[in-house]
Amino acid sequence: VRALRDLAVNEVTALTNLPLAPDRMYQNAAAWSPDGEWLAFIAPVGARSSELFGVQPGMFAPERWTNLSAEAGPIRINGQATGELSWSPDGSKIAFWVIPLGDDPLDAPTQPAVIHLLDVESGEVTPLCGYQTLNHTPNPPRLVWSPDSSALAFADDTGGTKGVLIAVNAESGEFHALTSGVA
C-alpha cells in the first residue's frame, strides 16, 4: 500500500501515515505539483479501472479528481512507469494518457490512448486533441510541457520506420509534427 508519511516524525501513527492506494502495476503513477503542495496519483477503482486522485500533506483523506470510468467504462491511465503524470510548470493542469480497456487486461489494451488534461482548479477533465496512439504498453509517450505551460510535446512511433516529435497547443488542442525521424 502506498502511503504519504510525515518524515519529520519518528513514530508512525495514524496522524503521520496516510494510506493512499494499493501499489498495483499500471495503476500507480504519481507526481508532485511544481510548488510541492499536491501529490497527484493514480489509484485502482473497482476491479479493473483507475482514476486520478490528489492529496496534500496534512489532509485526512485524498480527493478523487476524475471519474472517467463512469462514462468510458474501465480505463487505464498512463502505463507502467510510476512518475509519468505531467504537471504543467504553472501547476494549473495535469496531462495524462487515457486508454479504454473494454474487456482487455490492464497490460494488453487494444484501444488507442488519448491525451487528457485536468484543470486542477475547476476539476474539468477534457481530451486534449484528436491524436491517438497504440504505442502505450508498457508506457505511452512521455508528455513534456513547455516552460510557459502553453504546449505539450512528445515523441511517438507512428508505425513506420521513423518516429515523430509532436507539439500540442494546450488551449486549442491543435497538434503539429515537428520532425520526421526520432530515434
XYZ file of C-alpha atoms in Angstrom:
183
model
C 0.000 0.000 0.000
C 1.360 3.412 -0.958
C 1.172 5.985 1.830
C 2.033 9.620 2.484
C 4.213 9.779 5.565
C 5.450 12.732 7.587
C 9.192 12.051 7.793
C 9.681 14.786 10.394
C 8.015 12.490 12.945
C 9.940 9.437 14.150
C 6.946 7.346 15.186
C 4.408 6.072 12.616
C 0.904 6.832 13.844
C -2.465 7.249 12.171
C -1.837 11.002 12.033
C 1.615 10.741 10.399
C 0.937 7.944 7.886
C -1.905 8.404 5.369
C -2.613 5.285 3.237
C -3.258 6.287 -0.389
C -3.899 3.181 -2.509
C -2.688 -0.320 -3.298
C 0.561 -0.371 -5.275
C -0.519 -2.161 -8.467
C 1.359 -2.163 -11.758
C -0.321 0.076 -14.371
C -2.282 1.818 -11.574
C 0.434 3.544 -9.553
C 1.701 6.676 -11.341
C 2.281 9.725 -9.134
C 3.863 13.193 -9.307
C 4.250 16.196 -7.033
C 2.994 19.592 -8.199
C 5.748 22.090 -9.105
C 5.169 24.003 -5.842
C 5.176 20.812 -3.756
C 1.664 21.454 -2.412
C -0.127 18.489 -4.041
C 0.665 14.876 -4.811
C -1.356 13.648 -7.793
C -1.601 9.865 -8.063
C -3.404 7.106 -9.906
C -5.305 4.542 -7.840
C -7.396 1.488 -8.676
C -11.164 1.999 -8.684
C -13.313 -1.099 -8.766
C -11.955 -4.349 -10.132
C -10.258 -3.065 -13.324
C -10.291 0.693 -13.662
C -8.214 3.556 -12.276
C -8.721 7.260 -11.592
C -6.668 10.337 -10.669
C -6.580 11.484 -7.032
C -4.891 14.342 -5.183
C -3.648 14.780 -1.634
C -1.844 17.453 0.356
C 0.284 16.823 3.417
C -1.941 17.168 6.488
C -5.149 16.016 4.776
C -7.137 13.180 6.383
C -8.050 11.573 3.050
C -7.182 12.010 -0.648
C -9.593 13.762 -3.054
C -10.829 11.970 -6.168
C -10.104 14.277 -9.106
C -11.507 12.265 -12.028
C -14.460 9.996 -12.748
C -13.619 8.964 -16.309
C -14.690 5.343 -15.882
C -18.280 6.457 -15.242
C -18.533 7.464 -18.922
C -15.952 5.248 -20.617
C -16.120 2.060 -18.559
C -12.836 0.551 -17.363
C -9.815 2.684 -18.250
C -6.086 2.687 -17.684
C -4.325 5.974 -17.016
C -0.756 6.065 -18.399
C 1.412 2.973 -18.203
C 3.847 1.026 -16.091
C 6.209 3.903 -15.205
C 5.359 5.377 -11.809
C 6.397 9.001 -12.467
C 4.549 9.780 -15.687
C 1.806 12.203 -14.589
C 2.791 15.544 -16.125
C 2.056 18.739 -14.173
C 2.220 21.984 -16.130
C 5.046 24.255 -14.864
C 2.466 26.742 -13.528
C 0.747 23.925 -11.593
C -2.670 24.581 -13.142
C -3.029 21.387 -15.229
C -2.061 17.735 -15.312
C -1.626 15.913 -18.627
C -2.034 12.144 -18.874
C -2.977 9.391 -21.323
C -6.316 7.554 -21.047
C -6.642 4.082 -22.540
C -10.120 2.476 -22.647
C -9.906 -1.171 -21.618
C -13.248 -2.680 -22.618
C -12.724 -6.380 -21.896
C -8.928 -6.148 -22.325
C -6.481 -6.720 -19.446
C -4.501 -3.780 -17.997
C -1.275 -4.972 -19.593
C -2.674 -5.557 -23.108
C -5.281 -2.958 -24.105
C -6.201 -2.868 -27.790
C -7.783 0.624 -27.847
C -5.708 3.745 -28.612
C -4.559 6.156 -25.890
C -5.730 9.793 -25.935
C -4.166 12.747 -24.076
C -6.398 14.250 -21.391
C -5.954 17.421 -19.342
C -7.207 18.005 -15.810
C -7.709 21.655 -14.854
C -6.731 21.388 -11.183
C -8.729 24.441 -10.038
C -12.035 23.718 -11.820
C -11.773 19.917 -11.838
C -12.678 19.833 -15.533
C -11.171 16.931 -17.480
C -11.038 17.128 -21.273
C -9.476 15.126 -24.088
C -6.789 17.456 -25.457
C -6.776 16.685 -29.150
C -7.622 14.127 -31.788
C -4.197 12.490 -31.601
C -4.314 8.802 -30.651
C -1.585 6.213 -30.239
C -1.433 2.452 -29.963
C 2.107 2.857 -28.644
C 1.035 2.727 -24.967
C 2.225 -0.543 -23.419
C 4.225 -0.767 -21.301
C 4.244 3.067 -21.401
C 2.669 5.701 -23.636
C 4.843 8.562 -24.916
C 6.191 10.816 -22.166
C 4.394 14.183 -22.068
C 6.643 17.232 -21.549
C 5.315 20.769 -21.007
C 6.769 23.940 -22.494
C 8.192 26.296 -19.794
C 5.234 28.691 -20.208
C 2.607 25.891 -19.855
C 1.164 26.656 -23.294
C 2.105 23.427 -25.081
C 2.961 19.758 -24.664
C 5.495 17.781 -26.649
C 6.037 14.048 -27.046
C 7.734 11.589 -29.368
C 5.761 8.722 -30.855
C 6.348 5.821 -33.175
C 3.794 6.323 -35.927
C 4.079 2.755 -37.176
C 6.638 3.390 -39.879
C 10.380 3.140 -39.622
C 10.613 6.676 -38.241
C 9.213 8.250 -35.120
C 7.913 11.793 -34.897
C 8.165 14.665 -32.388
C 4.763 16.279 -31.878
C 3.772 19.577 -30.233
C 0.216 20.193 -28.988
C -1.263 23.576 -28.112
C -2.703 23.137 -24.583
C -5.614 25.516 -25.240
C -6.747 24.669 -28.769
C -5.587 21.041 -28.939
C -4.068 21.706 -32.361
C -1.057 19.461 -32.929
C 1.831 19.536 -35.381
C 4.639 17.158 -36.265
C 7.909 18.990 -35.601
C 10.201 16.355 -37.054
C 10.187 13.255 -39.139
C 12.505 10.695 -37.689
C 13.050 10.379 -33.962
C 15.263 7.581 -32.707
